[in-house]
Short mmCIF file of N, CA, C and O in Angstrom, two decimals:
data_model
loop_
_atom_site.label_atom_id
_atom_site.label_comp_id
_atom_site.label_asym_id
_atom_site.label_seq_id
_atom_site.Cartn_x
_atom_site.Cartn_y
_atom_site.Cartn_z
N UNK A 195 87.26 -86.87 9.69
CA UNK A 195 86.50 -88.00 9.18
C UNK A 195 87.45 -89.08 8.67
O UNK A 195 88.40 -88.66 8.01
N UNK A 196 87.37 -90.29 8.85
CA UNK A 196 88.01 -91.36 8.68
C UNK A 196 88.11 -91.64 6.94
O UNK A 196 87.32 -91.22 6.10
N UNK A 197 88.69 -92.04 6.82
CA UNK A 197 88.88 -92.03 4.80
C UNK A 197 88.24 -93.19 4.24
O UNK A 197 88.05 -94.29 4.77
N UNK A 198 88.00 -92.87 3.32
CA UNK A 198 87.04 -94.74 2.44
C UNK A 198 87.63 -95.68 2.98
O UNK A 198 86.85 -96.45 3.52
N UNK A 199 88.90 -96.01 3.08
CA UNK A 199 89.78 -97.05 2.90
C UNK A 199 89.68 -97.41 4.13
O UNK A 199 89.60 -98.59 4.45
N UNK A 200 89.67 -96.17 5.21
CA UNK A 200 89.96 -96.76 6.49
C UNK A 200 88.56 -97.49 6.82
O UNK A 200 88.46 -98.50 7.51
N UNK A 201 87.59 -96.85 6.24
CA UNK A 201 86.17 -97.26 6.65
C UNK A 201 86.03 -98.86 6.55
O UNK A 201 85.71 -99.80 7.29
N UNK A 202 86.55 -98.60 4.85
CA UNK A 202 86.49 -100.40 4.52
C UNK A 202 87.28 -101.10 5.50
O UNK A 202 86.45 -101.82 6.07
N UNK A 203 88.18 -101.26 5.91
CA UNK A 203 89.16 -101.66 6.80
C UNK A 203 88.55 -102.06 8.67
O UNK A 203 88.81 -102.96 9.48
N UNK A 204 87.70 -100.90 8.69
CA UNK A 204 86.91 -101.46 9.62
C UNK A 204 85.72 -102.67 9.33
O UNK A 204 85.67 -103.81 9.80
N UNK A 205 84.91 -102.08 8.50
CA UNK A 205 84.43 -103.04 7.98
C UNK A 205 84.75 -104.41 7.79
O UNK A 205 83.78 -105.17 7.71
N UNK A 206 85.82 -104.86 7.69
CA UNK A 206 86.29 -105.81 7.07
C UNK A 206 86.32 -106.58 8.12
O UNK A 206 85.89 -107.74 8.08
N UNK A 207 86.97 -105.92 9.43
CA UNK A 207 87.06 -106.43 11.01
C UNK A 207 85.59 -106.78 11.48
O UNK A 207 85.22 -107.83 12.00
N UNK A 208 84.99 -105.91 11.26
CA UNK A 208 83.46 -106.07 11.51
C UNK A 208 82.72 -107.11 11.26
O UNK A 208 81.77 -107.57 11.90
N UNK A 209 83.31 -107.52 10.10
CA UNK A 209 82.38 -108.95 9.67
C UNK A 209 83.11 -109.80 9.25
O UNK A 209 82.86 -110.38 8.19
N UNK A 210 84.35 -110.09 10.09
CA UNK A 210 85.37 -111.02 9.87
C UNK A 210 85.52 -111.41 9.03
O UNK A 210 85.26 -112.58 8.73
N UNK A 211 86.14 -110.33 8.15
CA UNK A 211 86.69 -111.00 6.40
C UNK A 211 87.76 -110.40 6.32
O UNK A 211 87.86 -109.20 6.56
N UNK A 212 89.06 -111.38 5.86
CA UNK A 212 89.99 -111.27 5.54
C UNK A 212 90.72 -110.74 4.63
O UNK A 212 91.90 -110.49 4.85
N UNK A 213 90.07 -110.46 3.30
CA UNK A 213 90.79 -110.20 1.90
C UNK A 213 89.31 -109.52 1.15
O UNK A 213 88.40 -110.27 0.82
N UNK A 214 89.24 -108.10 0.95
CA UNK A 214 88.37 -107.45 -0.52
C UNK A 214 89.12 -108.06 -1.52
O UNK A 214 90.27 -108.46 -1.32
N UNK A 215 88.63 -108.13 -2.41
CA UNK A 215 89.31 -108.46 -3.70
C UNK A 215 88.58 -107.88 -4.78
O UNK A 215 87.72 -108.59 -5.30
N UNK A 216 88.79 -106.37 -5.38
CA UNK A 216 88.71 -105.19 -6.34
C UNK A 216 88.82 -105.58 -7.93
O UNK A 216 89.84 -106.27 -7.84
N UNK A 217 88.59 -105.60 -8.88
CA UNK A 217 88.56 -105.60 -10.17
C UNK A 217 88.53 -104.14 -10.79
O UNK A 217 88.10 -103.18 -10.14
N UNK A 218 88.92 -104.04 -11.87
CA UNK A 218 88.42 -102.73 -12.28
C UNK A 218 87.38 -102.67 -12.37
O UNK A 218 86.76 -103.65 -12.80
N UNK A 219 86.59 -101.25 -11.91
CA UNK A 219 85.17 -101.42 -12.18
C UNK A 219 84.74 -99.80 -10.88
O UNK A 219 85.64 -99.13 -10.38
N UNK A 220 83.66 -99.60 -10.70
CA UNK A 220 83.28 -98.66 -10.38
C UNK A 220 84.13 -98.53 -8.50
O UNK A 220 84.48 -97.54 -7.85
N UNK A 221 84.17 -99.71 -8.25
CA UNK A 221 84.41 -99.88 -6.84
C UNK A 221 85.71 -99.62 -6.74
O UNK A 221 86.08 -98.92 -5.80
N UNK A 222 86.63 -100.09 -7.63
CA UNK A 222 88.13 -99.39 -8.11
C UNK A 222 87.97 -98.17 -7.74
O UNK A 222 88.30 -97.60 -6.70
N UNK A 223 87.51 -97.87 -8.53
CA UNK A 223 87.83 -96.06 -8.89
C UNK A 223 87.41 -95.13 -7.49
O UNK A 223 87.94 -94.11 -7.06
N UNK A 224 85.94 -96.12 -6.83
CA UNK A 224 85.68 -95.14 -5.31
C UNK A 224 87.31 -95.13 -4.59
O UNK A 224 87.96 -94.13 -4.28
N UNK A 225 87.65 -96.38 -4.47
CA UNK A 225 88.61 -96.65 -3.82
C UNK A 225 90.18 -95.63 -3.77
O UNK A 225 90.78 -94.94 -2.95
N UNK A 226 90.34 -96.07 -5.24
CA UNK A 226 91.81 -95.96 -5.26
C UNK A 226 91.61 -94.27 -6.35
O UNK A 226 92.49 -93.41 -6.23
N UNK A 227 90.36 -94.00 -7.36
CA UNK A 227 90.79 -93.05 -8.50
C UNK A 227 91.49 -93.51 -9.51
O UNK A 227 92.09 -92.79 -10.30
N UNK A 228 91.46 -94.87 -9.55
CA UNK A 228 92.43 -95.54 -10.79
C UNK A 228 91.12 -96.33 -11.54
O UNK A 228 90.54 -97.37 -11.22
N UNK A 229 90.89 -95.32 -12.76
CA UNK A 229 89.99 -95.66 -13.85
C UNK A 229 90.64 -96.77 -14.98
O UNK A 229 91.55 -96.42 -15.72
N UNK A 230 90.15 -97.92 -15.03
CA UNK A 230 90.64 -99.09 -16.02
C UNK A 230 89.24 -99.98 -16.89
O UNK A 230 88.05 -99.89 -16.58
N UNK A 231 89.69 -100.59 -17.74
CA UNK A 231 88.63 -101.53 -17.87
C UNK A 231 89.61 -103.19 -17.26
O UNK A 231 90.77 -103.54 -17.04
N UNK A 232 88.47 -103.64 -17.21
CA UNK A 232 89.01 -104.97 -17.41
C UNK A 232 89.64 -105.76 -18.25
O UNK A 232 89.25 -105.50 -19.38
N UNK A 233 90.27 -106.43 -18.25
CA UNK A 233 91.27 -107.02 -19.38
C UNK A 233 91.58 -108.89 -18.87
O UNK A 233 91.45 -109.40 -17.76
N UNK A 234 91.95 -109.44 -19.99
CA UNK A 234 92.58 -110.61 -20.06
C UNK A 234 93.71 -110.89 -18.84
O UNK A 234 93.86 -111.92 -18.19
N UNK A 235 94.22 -110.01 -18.77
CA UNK A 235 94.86 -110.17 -17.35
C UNK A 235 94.44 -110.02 -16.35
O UNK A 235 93.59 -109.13 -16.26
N UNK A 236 94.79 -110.77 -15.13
CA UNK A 236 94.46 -110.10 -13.74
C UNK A 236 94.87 -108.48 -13.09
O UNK A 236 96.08 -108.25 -12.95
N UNK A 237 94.40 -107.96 -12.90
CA UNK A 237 94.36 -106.71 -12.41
C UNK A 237 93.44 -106.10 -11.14
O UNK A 237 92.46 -105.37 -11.25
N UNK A 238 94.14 -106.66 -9.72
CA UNK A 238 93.13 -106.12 -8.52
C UNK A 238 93.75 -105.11 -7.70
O UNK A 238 94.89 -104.67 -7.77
N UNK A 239 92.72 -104.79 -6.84
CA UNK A 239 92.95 -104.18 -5.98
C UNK A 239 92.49 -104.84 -4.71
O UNK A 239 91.29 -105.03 -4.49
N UNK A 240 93.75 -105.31 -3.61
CA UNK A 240 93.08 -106.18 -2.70
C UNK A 240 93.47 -105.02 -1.26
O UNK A 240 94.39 -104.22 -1.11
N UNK A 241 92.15 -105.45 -0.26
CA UNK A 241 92.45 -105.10 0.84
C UNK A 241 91.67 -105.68 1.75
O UNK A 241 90.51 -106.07 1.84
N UNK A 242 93.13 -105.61 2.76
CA UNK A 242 92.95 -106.63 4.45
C UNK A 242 92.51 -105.89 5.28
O UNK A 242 92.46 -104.69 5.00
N UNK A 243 92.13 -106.28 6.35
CA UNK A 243 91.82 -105.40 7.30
C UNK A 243 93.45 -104.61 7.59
O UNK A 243 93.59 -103.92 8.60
N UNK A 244 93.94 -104.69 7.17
CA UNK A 244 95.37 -103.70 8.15
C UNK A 244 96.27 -103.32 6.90
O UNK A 244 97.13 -102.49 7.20
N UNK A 245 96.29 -103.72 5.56
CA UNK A 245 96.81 -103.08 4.61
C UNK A 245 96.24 -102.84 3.42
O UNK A 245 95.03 -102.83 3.64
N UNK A 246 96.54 -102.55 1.75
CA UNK A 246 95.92 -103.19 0.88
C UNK A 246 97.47 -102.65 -0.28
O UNK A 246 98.55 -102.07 -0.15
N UNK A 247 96.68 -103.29 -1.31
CA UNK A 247 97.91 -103.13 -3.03
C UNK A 247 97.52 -103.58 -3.90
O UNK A 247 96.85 -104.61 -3.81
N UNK A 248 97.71 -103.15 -4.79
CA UNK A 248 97.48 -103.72 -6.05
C UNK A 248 98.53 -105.09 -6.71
O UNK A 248 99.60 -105.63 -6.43
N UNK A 249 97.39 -105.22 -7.77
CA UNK A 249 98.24 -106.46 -8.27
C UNK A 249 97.95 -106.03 -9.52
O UNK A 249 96.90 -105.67 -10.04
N UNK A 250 99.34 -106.18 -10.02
CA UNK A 250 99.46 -105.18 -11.65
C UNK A 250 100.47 -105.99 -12.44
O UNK A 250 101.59 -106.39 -12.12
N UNK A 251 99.48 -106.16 -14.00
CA UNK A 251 101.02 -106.55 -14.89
C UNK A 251 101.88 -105.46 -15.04
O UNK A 251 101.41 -104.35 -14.83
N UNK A 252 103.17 -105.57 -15.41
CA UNK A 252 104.43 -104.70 -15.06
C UNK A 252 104.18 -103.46 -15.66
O UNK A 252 104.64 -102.40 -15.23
N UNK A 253 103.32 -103.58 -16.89
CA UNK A 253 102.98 -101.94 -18.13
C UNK A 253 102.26 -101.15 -17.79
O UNK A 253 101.96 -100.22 -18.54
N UNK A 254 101.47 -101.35 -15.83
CA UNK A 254 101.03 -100.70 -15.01
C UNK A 254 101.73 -100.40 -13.70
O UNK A 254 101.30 -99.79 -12.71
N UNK A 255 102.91 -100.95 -13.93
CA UNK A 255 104.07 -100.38 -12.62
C UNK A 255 104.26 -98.76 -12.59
O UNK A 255 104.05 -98.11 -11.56
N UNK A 256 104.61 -98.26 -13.62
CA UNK A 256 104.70 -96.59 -13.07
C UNK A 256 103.54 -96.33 -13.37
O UNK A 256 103.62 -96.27 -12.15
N UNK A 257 102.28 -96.05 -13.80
CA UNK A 257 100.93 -96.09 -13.68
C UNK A 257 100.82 -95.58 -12.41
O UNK A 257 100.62 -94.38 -12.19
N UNK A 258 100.97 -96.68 -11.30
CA UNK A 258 100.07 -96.80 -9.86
C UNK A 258 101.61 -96.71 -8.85
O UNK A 258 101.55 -97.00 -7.65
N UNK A 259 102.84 -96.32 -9.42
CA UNK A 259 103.96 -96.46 -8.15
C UNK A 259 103.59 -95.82 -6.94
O UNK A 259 104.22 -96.31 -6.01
N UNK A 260 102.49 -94.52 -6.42
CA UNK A 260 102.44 -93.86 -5.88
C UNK A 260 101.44 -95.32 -4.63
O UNK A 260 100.92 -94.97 -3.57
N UNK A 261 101.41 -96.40 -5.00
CA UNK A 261 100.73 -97.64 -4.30
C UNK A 261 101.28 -98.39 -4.25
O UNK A 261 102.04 -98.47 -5.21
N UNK A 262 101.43 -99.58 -3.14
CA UNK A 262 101.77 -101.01 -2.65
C UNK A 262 101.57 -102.01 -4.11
O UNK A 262 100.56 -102.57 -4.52
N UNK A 263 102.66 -101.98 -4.55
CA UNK A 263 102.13 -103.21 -6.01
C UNK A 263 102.72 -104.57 -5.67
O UNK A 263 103.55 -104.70 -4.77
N UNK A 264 102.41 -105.29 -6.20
CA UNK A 264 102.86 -106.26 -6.65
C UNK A 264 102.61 -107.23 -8.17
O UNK A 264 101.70 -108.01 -8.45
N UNK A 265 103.48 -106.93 -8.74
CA UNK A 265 103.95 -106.83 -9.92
C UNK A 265 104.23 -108.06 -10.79
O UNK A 265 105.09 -108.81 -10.34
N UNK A 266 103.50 -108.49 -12.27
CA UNK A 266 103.44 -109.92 -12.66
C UNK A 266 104.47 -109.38 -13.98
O UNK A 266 104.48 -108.17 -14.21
N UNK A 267 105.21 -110.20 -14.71
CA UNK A 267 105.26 -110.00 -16.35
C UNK A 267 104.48 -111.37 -16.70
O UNK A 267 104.01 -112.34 -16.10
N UNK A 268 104.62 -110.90 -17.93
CA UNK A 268 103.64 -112.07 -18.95
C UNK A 268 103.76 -113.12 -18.88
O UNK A 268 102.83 -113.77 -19.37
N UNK A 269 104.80 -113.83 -18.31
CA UNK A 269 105.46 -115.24 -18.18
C UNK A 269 105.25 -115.61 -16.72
O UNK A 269 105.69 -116.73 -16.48
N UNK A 270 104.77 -115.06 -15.79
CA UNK A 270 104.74 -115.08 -14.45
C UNK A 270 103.24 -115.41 -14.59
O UNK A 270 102.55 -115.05 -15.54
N UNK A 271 102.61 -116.47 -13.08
CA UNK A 271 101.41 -117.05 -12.94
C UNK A 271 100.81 -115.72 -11.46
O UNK A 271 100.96 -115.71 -10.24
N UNK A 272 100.46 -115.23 -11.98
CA UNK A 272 100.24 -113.40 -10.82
C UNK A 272 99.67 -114.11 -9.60
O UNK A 272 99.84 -113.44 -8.58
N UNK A 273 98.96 -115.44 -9.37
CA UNK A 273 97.99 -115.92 -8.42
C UNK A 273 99.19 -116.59 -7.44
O UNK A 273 99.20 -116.68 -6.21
N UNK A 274 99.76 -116.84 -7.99
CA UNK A 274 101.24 -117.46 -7.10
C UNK A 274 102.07 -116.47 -6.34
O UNK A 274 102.83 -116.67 -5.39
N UNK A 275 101.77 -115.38 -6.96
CA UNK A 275 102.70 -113.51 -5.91
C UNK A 275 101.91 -113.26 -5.19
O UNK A 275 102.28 -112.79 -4.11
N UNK A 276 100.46 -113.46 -5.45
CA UNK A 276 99.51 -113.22 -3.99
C UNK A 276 98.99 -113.52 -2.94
O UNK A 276 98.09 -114.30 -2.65
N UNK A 277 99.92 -112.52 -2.11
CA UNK A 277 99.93 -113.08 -0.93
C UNK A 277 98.59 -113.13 0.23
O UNK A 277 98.54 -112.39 1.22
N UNK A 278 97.53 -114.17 -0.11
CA UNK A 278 96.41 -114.59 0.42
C UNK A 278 96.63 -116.22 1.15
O UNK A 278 97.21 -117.26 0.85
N UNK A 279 96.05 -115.86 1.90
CA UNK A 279 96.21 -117.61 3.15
C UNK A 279 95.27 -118.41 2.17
O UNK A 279 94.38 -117.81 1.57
N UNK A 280 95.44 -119.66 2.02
CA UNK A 280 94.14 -120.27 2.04
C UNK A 280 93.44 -120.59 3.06
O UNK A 280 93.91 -120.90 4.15
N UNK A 281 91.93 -120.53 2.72
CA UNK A 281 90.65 -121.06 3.67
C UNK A 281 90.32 -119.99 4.66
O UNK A 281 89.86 -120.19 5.78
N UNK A 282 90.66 -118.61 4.03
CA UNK A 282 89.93 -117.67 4.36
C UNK A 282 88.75 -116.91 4.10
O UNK A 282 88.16 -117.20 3.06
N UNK A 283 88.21 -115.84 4.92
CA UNK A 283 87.14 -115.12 4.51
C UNK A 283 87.26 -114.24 3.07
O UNK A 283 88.06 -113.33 3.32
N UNK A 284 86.82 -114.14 1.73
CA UNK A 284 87.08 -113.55 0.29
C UNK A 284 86.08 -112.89 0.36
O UNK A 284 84.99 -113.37 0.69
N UNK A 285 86.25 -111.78 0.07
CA UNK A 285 84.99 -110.44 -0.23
C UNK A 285 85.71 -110.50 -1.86
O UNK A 285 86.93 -110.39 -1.97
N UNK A 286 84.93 -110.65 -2.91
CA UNK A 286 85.08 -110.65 -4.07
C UNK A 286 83.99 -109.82 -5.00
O UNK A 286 82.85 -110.19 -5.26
N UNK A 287 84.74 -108.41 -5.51
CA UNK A 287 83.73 -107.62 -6.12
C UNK A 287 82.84 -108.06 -7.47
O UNK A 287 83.21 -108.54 -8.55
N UNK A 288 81.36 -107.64 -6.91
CA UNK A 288 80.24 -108.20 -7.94
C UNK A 288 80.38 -108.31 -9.14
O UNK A 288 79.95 -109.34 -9.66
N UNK A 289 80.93 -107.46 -9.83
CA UNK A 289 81.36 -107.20 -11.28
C UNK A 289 82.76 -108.11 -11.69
O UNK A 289 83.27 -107.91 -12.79
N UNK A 290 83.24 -108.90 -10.97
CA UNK A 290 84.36 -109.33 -11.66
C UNK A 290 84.29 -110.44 -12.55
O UNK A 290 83.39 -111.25 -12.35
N UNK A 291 84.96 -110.59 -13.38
CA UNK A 291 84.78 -111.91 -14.02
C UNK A 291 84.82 -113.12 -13.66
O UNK A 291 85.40 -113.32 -12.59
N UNK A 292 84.26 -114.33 -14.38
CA UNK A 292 84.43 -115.15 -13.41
C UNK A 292 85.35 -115.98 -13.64
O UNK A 292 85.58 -116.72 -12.68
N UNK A 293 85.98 -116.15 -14.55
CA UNK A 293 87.34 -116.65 -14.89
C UNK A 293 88.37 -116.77 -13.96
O UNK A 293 89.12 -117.69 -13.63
N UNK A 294 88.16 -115.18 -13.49
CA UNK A 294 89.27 -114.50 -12.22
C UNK A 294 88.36 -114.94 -10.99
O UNK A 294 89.12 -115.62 -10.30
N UNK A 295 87.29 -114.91 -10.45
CA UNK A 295 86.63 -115.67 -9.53
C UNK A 295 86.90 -117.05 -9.70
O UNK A 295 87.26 -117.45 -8.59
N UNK A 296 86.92 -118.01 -10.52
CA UNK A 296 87.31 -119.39 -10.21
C UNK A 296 88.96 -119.84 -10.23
O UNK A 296 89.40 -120.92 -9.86
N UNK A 297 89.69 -118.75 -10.75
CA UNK A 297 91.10 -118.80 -10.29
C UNK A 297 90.97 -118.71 -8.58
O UNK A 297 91.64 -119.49 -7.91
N UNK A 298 90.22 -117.88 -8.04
CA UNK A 298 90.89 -117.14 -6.76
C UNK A 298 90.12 -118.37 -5.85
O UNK A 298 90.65 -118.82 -4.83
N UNK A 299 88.83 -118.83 -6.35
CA UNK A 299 88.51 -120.49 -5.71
C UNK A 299 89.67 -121.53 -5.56
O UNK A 299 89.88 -122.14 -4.51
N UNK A 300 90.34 -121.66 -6.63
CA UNK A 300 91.30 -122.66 -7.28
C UNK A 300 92.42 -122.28 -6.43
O UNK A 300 92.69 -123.11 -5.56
N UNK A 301 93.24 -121.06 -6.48
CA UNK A 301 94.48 -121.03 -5.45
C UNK A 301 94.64 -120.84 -4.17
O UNK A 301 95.59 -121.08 -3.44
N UNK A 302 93.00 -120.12 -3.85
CA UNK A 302 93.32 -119.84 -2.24
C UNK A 302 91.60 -120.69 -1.67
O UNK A 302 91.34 -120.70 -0.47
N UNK A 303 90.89 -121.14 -2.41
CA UNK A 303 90.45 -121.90 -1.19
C UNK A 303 89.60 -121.40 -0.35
O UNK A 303 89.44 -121.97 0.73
N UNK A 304 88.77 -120.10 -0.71
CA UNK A 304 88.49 -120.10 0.64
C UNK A 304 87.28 -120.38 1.55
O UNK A 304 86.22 -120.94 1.25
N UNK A 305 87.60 -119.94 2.53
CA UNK A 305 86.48 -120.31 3.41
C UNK A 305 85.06 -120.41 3.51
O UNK A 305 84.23 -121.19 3.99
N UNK A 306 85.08 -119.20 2.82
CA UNK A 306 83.50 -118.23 2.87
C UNK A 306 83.63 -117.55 1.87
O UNK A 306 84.55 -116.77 2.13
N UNK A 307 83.18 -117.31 0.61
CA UNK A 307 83.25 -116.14 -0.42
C UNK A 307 81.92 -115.25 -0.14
O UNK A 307 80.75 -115.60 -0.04
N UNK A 308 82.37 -114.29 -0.07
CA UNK A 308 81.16 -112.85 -0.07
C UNK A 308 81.26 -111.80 -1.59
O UNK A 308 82.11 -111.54 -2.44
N UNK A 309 80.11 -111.52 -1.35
CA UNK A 309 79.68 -110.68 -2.54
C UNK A 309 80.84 -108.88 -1.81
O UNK A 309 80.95 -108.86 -0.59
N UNK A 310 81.33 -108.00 -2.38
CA UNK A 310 81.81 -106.75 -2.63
C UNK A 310 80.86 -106.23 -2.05
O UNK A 310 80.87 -106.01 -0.84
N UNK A 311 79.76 -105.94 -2.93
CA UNK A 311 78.77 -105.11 -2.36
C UNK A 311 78.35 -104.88 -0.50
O UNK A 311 78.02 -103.86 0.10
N UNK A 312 78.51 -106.08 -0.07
CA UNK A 312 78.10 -106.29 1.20
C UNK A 312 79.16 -105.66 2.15
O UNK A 312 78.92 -105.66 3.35
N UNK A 313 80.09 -105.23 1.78
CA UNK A 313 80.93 -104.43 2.37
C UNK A 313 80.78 -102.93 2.05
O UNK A 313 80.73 -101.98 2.83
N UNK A 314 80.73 -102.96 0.99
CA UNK A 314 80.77 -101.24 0.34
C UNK A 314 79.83 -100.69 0.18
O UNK A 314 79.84 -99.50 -0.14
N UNK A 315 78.35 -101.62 0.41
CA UNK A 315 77.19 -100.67 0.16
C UNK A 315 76.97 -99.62 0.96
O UNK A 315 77.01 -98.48 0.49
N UNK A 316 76.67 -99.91 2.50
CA UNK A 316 76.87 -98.72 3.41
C UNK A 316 77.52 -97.72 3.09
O UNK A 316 77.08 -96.65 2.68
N UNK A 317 78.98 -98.15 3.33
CA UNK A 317 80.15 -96.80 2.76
C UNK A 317 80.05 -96.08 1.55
O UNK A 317 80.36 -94.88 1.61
N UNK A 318 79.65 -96.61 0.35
CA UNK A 318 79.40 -95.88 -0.63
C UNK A 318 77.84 -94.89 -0.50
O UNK A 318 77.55 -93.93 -1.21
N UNK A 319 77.33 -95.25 0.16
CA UNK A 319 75.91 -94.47 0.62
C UNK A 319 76.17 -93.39 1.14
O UNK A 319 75.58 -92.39 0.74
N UNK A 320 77.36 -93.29 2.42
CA UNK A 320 77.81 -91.97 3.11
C UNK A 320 78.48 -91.19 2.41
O UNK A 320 79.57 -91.65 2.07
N UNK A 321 78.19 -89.96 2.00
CA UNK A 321 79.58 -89.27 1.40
C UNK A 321 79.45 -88.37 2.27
O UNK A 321 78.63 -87.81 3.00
N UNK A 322 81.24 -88.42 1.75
CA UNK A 322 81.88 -87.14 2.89
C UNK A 322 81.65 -85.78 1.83
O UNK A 322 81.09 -85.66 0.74
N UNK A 323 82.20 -85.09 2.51
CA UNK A 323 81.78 -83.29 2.10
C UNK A 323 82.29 -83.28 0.91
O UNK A 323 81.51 -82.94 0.02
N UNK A 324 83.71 -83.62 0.49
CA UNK A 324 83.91 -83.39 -0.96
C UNK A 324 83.56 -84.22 -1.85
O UNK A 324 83.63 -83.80 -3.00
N UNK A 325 83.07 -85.60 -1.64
CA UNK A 325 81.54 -86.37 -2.95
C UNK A 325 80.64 -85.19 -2.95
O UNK A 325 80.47 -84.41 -3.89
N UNK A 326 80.08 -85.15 -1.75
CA UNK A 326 78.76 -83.96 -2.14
C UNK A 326 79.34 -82.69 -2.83
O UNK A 326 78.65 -82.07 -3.64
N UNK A 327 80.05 -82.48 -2.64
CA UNK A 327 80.64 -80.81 -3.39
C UNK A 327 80.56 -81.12 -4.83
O UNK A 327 80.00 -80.55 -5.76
N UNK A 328 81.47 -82.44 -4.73
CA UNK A 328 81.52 -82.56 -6.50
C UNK A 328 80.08 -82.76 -6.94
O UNK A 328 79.57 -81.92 -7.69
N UNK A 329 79.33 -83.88 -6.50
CA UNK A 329 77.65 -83.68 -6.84
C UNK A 329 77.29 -82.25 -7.27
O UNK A 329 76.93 -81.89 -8.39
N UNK A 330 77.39 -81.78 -6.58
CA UNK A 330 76.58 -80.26 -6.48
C UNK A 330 76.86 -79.51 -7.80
O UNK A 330 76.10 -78.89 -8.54
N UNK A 331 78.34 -79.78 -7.89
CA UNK A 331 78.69 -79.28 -9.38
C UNK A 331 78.55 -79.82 -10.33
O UNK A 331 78.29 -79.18 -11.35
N UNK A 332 78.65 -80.90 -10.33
CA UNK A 332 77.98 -82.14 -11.40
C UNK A 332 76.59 -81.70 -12.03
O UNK A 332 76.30 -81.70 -13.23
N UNK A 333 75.76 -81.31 -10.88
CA UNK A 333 74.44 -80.94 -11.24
C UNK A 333 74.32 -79.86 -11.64
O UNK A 333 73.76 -79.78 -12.74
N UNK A 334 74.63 -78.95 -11.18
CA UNK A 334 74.71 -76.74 -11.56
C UNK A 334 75.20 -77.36 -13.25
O UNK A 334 74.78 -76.63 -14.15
N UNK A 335 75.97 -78.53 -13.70
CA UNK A 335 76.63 -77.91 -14.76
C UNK A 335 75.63 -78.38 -16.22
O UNK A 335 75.95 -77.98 -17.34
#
């Protein structure tokens, strides 16, 4: 069976969108297993159809090393390291703030903004054998 990520990845081809763009938040955690809240800083998880990484202030570098980062300190503008085209397709997850939504208007421009959900609803609907396993125990307990 093909993995979340790869699923999204098709997806993404599917409905010609260029860039997910992740926040912490429930869609994080399907994704990657990296439980956060949101914070004053930017903190995503982006993915293209053909790669993805995070974007982390530096006091989350060994945190997530086992992932593609790219890495801000406090004095650094994080929207300027990310590497997004302008006047592309933006899948931008429902829950994010919008602070960080009118930054990602402001530097990249893009084309078409889409809601998260519209990508991940399907996929989060299917689970593979080990979601349901854990369900199962979730419930017995």
């Amino acid at each position: 069976m093909r993995s979340k990520l790869e699923r999204v990845k098709e997806e993404l081809r599917a409905r010609n969108i260029d860039y997910l763009i992740l926040a912490p938040g429930s869609n994080m955690l399907y994704l990657t297993g990296f439980d956060e809240e949101q914070m004053e800083r930017p903190l995503f998880y982006i993915v293209t159809q053909n790669e993805e990484f995070f974007v982390v202030p530096k006091l989350y570098e060994e945190q997530l090393s086992n992932h593609n980062l790219i890495v801000y300190t406090d004095g650094e503008n994080p929207f300027k390291k990310i590497p997004i085209q302008k006047g592309r397709v933006v899948a931008i997850d429902d829950t994010m703030w919008s602070s960080f939504t009118i930054d990602i208007l402001n530097y990249f421009s893009p084309s078409q903004l889409v809601k998260s959900s519209e990508v991940l609803k399907e996929i989060r609907m299917i689970k593979s054998q080990e979601e349901i396993e854990i369900q199962r125990k979730v419930l017995k307990d």
